[in-house]
XYZ file of C-alpha atoms in Angstrom:
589
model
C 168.138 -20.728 108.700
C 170.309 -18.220 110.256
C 171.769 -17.400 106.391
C 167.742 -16.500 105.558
C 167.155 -14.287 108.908
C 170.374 -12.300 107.730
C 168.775 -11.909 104.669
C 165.496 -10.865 106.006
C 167.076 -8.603 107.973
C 169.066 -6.838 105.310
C 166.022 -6.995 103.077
C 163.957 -5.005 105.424
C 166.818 -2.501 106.511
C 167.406 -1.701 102.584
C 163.397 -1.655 101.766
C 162.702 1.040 104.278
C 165.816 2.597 103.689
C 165.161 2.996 99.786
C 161.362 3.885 100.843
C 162.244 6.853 103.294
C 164.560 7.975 100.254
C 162.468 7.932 97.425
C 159.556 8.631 98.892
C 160.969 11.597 100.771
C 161.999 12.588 97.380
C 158.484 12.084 95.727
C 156.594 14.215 98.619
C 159.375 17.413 98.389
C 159.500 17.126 94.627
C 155.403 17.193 94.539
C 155.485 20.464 96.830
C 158.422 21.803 94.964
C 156.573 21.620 91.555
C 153.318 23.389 93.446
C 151.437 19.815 93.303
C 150.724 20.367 96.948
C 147.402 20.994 97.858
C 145.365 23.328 99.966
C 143.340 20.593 101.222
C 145.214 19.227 103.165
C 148.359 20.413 103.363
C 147.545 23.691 103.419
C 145.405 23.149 106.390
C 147.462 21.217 108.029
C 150.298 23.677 108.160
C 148.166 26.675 109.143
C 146.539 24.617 111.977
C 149.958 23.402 113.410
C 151.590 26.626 112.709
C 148.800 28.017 114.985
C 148.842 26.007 117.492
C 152.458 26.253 118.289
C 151.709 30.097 118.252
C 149.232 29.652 120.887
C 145.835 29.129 119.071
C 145.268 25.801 118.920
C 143.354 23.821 116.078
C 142.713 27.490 114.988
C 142.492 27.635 110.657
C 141.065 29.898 108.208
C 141.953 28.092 105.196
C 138.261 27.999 103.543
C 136.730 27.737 100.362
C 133.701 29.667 99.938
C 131.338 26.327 100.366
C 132.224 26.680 104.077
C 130.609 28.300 106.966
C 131.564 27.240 110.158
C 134.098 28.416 112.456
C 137.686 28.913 111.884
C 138.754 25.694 114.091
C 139.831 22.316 112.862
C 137.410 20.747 115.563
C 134.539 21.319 113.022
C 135.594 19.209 110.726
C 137.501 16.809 112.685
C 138.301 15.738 116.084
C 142.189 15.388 115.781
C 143.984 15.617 119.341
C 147.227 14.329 117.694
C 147.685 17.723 116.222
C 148.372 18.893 119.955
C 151.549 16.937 120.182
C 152.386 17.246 116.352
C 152.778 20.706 116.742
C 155.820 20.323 118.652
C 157.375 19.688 115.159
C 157.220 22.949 113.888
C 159.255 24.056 117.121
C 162.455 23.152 115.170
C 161.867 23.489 111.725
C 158.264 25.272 111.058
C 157.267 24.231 107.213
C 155.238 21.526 105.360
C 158.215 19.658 104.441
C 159.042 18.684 107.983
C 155.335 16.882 107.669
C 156.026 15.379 104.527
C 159.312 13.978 105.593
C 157.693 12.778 108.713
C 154.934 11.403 107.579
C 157.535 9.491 105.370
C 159.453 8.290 108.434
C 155.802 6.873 110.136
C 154.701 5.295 107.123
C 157.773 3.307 106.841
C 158.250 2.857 110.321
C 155.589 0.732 109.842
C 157.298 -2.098 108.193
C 159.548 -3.015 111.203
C 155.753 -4.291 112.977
C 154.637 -6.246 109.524
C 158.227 -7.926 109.721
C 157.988 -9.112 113.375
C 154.549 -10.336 113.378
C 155.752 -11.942 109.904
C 158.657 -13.521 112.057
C 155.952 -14.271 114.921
C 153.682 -16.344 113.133
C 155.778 -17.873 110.539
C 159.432 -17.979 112.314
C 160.590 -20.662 110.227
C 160.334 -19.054 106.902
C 162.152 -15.336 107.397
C 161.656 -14.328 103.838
C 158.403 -14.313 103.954
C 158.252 -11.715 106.725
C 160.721 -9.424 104.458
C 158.213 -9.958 101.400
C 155.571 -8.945 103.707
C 157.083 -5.805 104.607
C 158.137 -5.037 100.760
C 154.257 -5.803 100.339
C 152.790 -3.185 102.501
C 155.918 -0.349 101.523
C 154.708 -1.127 97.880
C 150.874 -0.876 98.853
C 149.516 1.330 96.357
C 146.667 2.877 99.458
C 149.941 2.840 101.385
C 151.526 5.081 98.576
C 148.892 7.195 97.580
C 148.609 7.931 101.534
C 152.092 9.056 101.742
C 151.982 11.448 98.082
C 149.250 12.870 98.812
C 149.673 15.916 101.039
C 149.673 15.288 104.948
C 146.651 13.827 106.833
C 147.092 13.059 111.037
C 145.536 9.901 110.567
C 148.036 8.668 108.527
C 149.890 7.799 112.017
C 146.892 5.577 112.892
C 148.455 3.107 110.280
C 151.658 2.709 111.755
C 150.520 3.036 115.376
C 147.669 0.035 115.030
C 150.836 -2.008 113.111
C 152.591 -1.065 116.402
C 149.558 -1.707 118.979
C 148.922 -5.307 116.833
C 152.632 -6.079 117.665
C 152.249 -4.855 121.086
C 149.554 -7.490 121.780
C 150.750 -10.453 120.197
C 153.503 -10.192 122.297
C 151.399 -9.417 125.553
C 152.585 -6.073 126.095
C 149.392 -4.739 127.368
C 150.222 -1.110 128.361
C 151.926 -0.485 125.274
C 148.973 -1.777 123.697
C 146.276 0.394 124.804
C 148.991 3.435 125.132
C 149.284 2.815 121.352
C 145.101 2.225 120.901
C 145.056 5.863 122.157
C 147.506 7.577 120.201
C 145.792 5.871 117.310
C 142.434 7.043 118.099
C 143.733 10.961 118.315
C 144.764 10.707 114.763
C 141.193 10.880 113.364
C 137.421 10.623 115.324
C 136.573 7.225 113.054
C 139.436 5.287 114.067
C 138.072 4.767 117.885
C 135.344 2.727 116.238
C 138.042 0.380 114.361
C 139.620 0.173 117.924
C 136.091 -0.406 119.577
C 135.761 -3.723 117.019
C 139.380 -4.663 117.413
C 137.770 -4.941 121.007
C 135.064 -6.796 120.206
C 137.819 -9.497 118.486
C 139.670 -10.104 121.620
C 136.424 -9.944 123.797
C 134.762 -13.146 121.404
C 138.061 -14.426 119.786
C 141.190 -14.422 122.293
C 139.058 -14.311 125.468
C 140.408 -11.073 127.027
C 137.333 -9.787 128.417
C 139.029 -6.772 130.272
C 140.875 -6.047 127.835
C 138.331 -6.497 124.913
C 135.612 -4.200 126.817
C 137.944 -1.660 127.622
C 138.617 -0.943 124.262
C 134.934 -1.025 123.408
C 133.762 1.079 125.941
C 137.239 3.110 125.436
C 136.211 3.443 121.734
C 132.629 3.469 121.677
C 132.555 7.022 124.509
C 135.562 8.363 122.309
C 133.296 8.104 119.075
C 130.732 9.478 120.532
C 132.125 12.394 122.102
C 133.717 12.991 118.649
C 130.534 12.753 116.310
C 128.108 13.580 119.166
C 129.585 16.457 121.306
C 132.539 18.526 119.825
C 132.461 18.416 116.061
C 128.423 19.513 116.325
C 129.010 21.766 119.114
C 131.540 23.427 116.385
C 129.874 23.036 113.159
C 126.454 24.533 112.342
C 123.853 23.305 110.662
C 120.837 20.970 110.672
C 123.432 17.991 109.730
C 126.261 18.606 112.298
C 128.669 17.293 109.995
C 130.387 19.195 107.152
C 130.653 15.328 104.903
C 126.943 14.072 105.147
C 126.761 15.118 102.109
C 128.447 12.137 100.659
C 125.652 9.903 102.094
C 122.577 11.344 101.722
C 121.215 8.918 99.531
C 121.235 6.856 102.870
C 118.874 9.389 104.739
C 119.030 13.380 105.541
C 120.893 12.176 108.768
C 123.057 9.350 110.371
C 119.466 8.660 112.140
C 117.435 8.509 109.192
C 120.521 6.151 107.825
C 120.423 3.417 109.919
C 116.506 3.836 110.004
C 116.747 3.173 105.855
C 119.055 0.446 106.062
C 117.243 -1.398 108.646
C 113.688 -0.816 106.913
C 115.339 -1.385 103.441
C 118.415 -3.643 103.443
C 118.182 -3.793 99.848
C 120.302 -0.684 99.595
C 123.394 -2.176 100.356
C 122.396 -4.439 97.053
C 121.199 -2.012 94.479
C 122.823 1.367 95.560
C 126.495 -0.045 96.895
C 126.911 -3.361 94.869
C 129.150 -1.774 92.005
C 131.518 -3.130 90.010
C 133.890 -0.032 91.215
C 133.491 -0.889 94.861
C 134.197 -4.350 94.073
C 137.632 -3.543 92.187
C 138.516 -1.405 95.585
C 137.941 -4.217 97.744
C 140.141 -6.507 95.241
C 142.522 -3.853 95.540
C 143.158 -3.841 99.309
C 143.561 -7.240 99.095
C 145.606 -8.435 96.342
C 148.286 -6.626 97.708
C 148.743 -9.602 100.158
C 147.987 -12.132 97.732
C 144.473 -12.151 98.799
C 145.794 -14.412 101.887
C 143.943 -11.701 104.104
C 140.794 -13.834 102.914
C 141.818 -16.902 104.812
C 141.827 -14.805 108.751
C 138.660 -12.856 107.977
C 138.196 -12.153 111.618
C 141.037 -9.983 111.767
C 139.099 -7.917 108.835
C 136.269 -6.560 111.783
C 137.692 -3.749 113.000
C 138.512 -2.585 109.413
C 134.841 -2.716 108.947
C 133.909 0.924 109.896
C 136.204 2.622 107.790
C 135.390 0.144 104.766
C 131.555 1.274 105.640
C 132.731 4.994 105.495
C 134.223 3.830 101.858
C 131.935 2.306 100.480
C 128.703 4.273 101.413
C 129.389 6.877 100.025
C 127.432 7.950 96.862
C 128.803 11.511 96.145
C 132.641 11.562 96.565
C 134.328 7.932 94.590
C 137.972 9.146 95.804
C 136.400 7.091 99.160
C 136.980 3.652 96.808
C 139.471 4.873 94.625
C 141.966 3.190 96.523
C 145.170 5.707 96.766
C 143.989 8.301 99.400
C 144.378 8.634 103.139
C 140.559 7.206 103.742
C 142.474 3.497 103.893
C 144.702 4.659 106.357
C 142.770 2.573 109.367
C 142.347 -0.825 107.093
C 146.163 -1.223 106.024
C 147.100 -2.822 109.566
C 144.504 -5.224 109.965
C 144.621 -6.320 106.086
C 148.518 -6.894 106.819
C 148.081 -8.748 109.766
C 144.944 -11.161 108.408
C 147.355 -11.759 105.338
C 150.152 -13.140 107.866
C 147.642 -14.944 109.894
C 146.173 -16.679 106.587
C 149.279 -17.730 105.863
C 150.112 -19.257 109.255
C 146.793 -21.162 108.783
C 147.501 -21.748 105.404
C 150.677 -23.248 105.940
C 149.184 -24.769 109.766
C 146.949 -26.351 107.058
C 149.186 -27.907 104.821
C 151.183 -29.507 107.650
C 148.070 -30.951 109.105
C 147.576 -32.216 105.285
C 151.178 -33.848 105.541
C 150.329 -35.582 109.000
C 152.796 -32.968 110.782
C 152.573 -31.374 114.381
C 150.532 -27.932 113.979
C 151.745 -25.148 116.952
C 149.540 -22.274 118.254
C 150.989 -18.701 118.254
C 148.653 -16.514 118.620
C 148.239 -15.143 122.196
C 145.338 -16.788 124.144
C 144.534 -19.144 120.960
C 144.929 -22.726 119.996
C 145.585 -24.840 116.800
C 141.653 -25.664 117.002
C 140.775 -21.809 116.855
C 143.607 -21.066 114.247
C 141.789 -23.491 111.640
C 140.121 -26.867 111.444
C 141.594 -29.790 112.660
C 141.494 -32.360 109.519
C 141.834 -35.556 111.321
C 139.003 -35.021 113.795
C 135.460 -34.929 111.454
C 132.595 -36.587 112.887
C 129.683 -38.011 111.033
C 126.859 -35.632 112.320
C 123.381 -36.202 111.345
C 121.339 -33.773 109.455
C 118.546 -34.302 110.965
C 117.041 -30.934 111.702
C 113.917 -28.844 111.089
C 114.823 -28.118 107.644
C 114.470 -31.591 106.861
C 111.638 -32.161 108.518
C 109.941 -29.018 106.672
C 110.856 -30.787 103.013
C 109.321 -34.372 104.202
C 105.888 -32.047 105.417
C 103.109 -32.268 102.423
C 103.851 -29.548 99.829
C 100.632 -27.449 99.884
C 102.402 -25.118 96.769
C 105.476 -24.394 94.760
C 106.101 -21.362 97.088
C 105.806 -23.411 100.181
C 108.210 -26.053 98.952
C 110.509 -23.455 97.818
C 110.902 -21.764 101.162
C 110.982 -24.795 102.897
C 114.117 -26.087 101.081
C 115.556 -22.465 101.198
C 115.149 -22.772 104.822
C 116.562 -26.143 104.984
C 119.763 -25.183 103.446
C 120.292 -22.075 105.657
C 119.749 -23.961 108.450
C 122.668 -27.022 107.640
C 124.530 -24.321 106.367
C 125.111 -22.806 109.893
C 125.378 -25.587 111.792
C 128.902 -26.616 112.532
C 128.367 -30.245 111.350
C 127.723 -29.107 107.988
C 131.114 -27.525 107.508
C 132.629 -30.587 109.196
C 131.501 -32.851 106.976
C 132.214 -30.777 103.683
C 135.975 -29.805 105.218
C 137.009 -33.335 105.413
C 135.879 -34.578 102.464
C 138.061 -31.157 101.299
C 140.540 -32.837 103.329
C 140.729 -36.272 101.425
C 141.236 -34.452 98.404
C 144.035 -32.438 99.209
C 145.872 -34.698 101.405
C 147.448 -36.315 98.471
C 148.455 -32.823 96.905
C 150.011 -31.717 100.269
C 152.255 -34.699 100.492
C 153.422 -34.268 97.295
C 154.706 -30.335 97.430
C 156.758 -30.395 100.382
C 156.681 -27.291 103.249
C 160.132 -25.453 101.429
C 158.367 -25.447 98.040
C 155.242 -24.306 99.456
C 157.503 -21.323 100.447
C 158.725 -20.143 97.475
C 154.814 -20.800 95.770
C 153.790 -18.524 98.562
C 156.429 -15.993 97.752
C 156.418 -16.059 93.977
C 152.401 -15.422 94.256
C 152.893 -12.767 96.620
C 155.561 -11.088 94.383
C 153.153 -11.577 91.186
C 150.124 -10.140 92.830
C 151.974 -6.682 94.413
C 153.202 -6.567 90.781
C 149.929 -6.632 89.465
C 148.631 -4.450 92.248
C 151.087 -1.812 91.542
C 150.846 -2.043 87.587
C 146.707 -1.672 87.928
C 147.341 1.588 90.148
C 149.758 2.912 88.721
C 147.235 5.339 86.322
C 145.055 6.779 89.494
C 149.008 6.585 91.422
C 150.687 8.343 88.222
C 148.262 11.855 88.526
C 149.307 11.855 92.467
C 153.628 11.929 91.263
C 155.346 14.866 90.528
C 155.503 14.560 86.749
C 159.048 17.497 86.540
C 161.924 18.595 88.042
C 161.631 22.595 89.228
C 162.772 24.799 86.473
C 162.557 28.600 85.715
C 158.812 28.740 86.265
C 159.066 27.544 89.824
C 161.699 30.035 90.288
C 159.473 32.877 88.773
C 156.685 31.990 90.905
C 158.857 31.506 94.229
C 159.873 35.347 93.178
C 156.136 36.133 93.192
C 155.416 34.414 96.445
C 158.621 36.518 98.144
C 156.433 39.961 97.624
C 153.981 38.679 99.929
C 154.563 39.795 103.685
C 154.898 37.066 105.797
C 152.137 38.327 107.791
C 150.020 39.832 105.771
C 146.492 38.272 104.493
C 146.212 36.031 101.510
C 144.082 34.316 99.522
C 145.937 32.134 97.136
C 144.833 28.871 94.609
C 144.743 25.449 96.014
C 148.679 24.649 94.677
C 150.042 28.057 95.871
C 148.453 28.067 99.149
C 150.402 25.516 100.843
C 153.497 27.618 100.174
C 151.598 30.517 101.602
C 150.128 28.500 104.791
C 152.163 29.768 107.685
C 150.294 32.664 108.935
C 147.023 33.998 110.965
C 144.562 34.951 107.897
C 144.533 32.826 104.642
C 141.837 31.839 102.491
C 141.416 29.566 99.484
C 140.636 31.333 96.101
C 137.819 32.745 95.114
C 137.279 33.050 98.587
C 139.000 36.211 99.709
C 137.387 36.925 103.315
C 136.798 34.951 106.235
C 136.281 35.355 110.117
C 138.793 35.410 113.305
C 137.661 35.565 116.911
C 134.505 37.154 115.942
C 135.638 40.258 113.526
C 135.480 39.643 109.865
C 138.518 40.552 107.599
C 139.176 41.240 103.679
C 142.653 39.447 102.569
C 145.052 42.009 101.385
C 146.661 39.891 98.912
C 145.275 37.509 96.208
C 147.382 34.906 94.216
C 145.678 32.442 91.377
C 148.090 30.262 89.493
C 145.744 30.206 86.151
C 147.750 27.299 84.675
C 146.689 24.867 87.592
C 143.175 25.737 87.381
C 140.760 23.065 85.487
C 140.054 24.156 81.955
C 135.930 24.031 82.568
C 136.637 26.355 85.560
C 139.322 28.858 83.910
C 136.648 31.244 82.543
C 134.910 31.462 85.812
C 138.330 32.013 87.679
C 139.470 34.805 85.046
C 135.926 36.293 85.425
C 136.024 36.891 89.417
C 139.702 38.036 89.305
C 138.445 40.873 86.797
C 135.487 41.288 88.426
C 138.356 42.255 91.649
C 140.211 44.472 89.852
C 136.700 46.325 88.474
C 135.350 46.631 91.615
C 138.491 48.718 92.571
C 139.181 47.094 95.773
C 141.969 44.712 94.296
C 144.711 46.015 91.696
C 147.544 43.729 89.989
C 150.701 43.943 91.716
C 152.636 41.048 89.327
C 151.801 38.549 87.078
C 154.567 35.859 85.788
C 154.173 32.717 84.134
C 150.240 32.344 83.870
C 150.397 33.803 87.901
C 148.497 36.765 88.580
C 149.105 38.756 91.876
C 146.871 41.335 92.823
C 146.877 43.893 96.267
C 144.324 45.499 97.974
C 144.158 49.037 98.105
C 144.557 50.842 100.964
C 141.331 52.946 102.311
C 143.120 56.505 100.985
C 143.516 54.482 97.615
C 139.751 53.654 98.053
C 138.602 57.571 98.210
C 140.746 58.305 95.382
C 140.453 56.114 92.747
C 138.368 56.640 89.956
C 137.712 53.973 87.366
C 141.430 54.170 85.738
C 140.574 52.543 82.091
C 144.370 51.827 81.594
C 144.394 49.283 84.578
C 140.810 47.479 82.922
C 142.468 47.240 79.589
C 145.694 45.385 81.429
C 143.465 43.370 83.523
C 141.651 42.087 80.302
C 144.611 41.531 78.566
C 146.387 39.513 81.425
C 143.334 37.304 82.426
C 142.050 36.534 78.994
């Protein structure tokens, strides 16, 4: 035993050791290459970069589909940011997100491992596996490639909050409930069910109400007060868009879906949505299956998912929306193992003992030596003995029948010990060490699998080169830029242009601070990153710059075309120079 927790150890210091290398590797190489995105990484750095400079949650970085204010508190209610900002203190650049983010994100494994070791302390290797498992989660990695989002910290600090109160470390618990929360304005309501759990599961009332209250006022002040009070517009919300085919508000949502439950049948039921759910959980082996209670509080962020009608990278499985469901599908895998393997002992005739905090063996799964022989008398079987008026009637009344036995506890008595005679013999045939190594050689199989399946939607996330001479000509481009002037650059080249007061995504090239309105003075459009169907339109409003004589090119290297704005004298003066159309034309097309 003490050989395997060596080994577990070592395993987990070398799995987060190779993750926060290569993955710190992946994220640099992907910003290096101008993978990077304006949204978010872009936004990110101009939000933190003004903050520390005194302007908090201030950002201008906006497309021209957006018309609300330049503050991050329209879009989302972040307080993390506040603290976050701190960062850029000693080293300000997107990097020093990217590498930290790296750092959380694996710091996460250390919580998988001890609960692992918690619940299963006999078998060590298994809480090492489990820890490989969630460092090779594809939503994990397609969290951590993908630019920098705050609530990527909300999956490490619920790991770290879970950890906190299985081993009745209260304060830490709700101090890390409340850093989780700042990360994002949805992640209150995963906190407000992980409240209801302990308030009907574990029987901490206080506890359990606290965080539903806690979460519940937090949501609402989120949804309700700032983000409207910042964003205009009939909607209040700059992403209804991707569930309008719910209602024209959240409202008119709930009204549908109450009115027409259907919906959720013929609008949601998808064969996509069903391959994203399969995807979350055969990561663990699908063990997360067998502790479906501890799948509630990722219920509102799996709603966010998988209502929406107009945006699939929800379901898609490799972005930051999973963020808030990664710690609770980790933690029901380790607890369906424990009852899995709590199971199998009671199978074998061996001693089953509780573990979780403020439960029992009875609450951790059915006790298979203790059935009873309940009748089934009830009113569905006294509907099926009435006289059958109709083929309707009688189908109802057996419909009703069986719904009623089906949630009555005696039914599932009765059916889970005649499960239990035939896997009694099975269980005393594979003993508990071979059960191990079944467990861990289907785990292994299925993050395999996992991996191999994602690895297509994971692939177009990777840096797919090493920088070579055109980086370096376009890092020569991006040094003519004053660091303070105004830009308005394409989504890769923005993030590398991020850290300053006025900055707009192309073709916007104007925006709004503290009231006065402002035209960029510099304009950058890397024409080889730009979608083929949108390339003419991009080359037509660049020309259409240039002609209106406000805008002439400055550089232009490797398919990058940098143009300046010309100074009011330049304004009075100029007269339609033909020369400069004929270059323009001949650049752009």
């Amino acid at each position: 035993m003490r050989t395997q927790q060596r080994l577990a150890w070592g395993l987990l210091v070398l799995a987060m050791l190779l993750y926060i290398v290569e993955m710190s590797h992946q994220a640099l190489l992907r910003y290096d290459t101008f993978k990077a995105t304006a949204f978010d990484l872009g936004n990110m750095d101009q939000v933190l970069w003004n903050t520390l400079h005194g302007r908090p949650f201030q950002f201008t970085n906006q497309a021209i589909d957006w018309y609300g204010p330049p503050t991050r508190l329209a879009i989302h209610f972040e307080p993390i940011l506040l603290p976050l900002s701190l960062l850029y203190a000693f080293h300000a650049d997107p990097r020093t997100l990217l590498v930290f983010q790296t750092l959380a994100l694996a710091a996460g494994a250390l919580p998988v491992f001890l609960l692992a070791r918690k619940y299963l302390s006999e078998w060590p290797i298994l809480a090492a596996l489990f820890s490989v498992a969630y460092l090779l989660s594809p939503a994990l990695l397609g969290l951590n490639i993908f630019d920098f989002h705050p609530i990527s910290l909300a999956t490490p600090l619920l790991l770290y909050a879970l950890l906190a109160f299985t081993y009745r470390r209260y304060l830490w618990f709700l101090i890390a409930c409340v850093l989780a929360a700042a990360c994002k304005e949805d992640v209150p309501l995963a906190i407000a069910m992980l409240g209801v759990l302990l308030l009907w599961r574990y029987k901490h009332p206080r506890l359990g109400i606290t965080l539903i209250v806690g979460g519940l006022a937090w949501s609402f002040l989120a949804f309700g007060v700032i983000i409207p009070h910042f964003y205009p517009g009939v909607q209040h919300n700059n992403y209804w868009y991707r569930y309008e085919s719910l209602g024209s508000s959240p409202g008119a949502a709930i009204v549908n879906l109450v009115f027409h439950p259907w919906l959720l049948f013929t609008t949601f039921f998808t064969m996509e949505r069903i391959y994203y759910l399969a995807s979350l959980f055969r990561n663990v082996g699908f063990l997360c299956l067998l502790a479906p209670e501890w799948l509630l509080p990722a219920l509102p962020s799996l709603a966010v998912n998988l209502f929406s009608t107009n945006d699939s990278l929800l379901y898609s499985g490799v972005y930051h929306y999973n963020a808030p469901i990664i710690p609770f599908v980790m933690l029901a895998a380790i607890q369906g193992t424990f009852r899995l393997i709590a199971t199998w002992r009671t199978w074998r005739g061996e001693a089953v003992a509780a573990v979780i905090p403020g439960a029992t063996t009875r609450e951790a799964l059915p006790n298979a030596g203790t059935a009873h022989a309940y009748p089934l008398t009830s009113l569905g079987d006294r509907m099926t003995a009435l006289p059958v008026w109709s083929m309707g009637k009688a189908v109802v009344g057996a419909l009703a029948a069986f719904i009623i036995r089906f949630m009555r506890p005696a039914w599932w008595r009765v059916r889970w010990e005649r499960y239990n005679q035939r896997m009694m013999p099975l269980a005393k045939e594979v003993a508990l060490s071979r059960l191990q190594w079944i467990i861990v050689v289907w785990i292994i199989l299925m993050v395999a699998l996992d991996f191999l399946t994602a690895a297509p939607a994971l692939n177009a996330l990777w840096a797919d080169h090493d920088p070579g001479p055109r980086e370096q000509q376009i890092q020569q481009l991006l040094a003519m830029i004053p660091p303070n002037a105004s830009v308005s650059a394409s989504d890769n080249l923005n993030p590398h242009l991020s850290e300053r007061e006025q900055l707009a995504v192309f073709p916007s090239v104007s925006g709004t601070v503290n009231g006065k309105q402002y035209t960029v003075q510099y304009v950058i459009v890397d024409l080889n990153a730009i979608f083929p169907q949108d390339r003419a339109q991009t080359v037509k409003e660049l020309n259409q710059l240039v002609n209106s004589r406000q805008f002439r090119p400055l550089a232009r290297k490797e398919g990058v075309v940098l143009l300046v704005r010309r100074s009011t004298s330049q304004l009075k003066s100029a007269i339609i120079d033909k020369r400069d159309k004929r270059i323009c034309i001949r650049v752009y097309l």
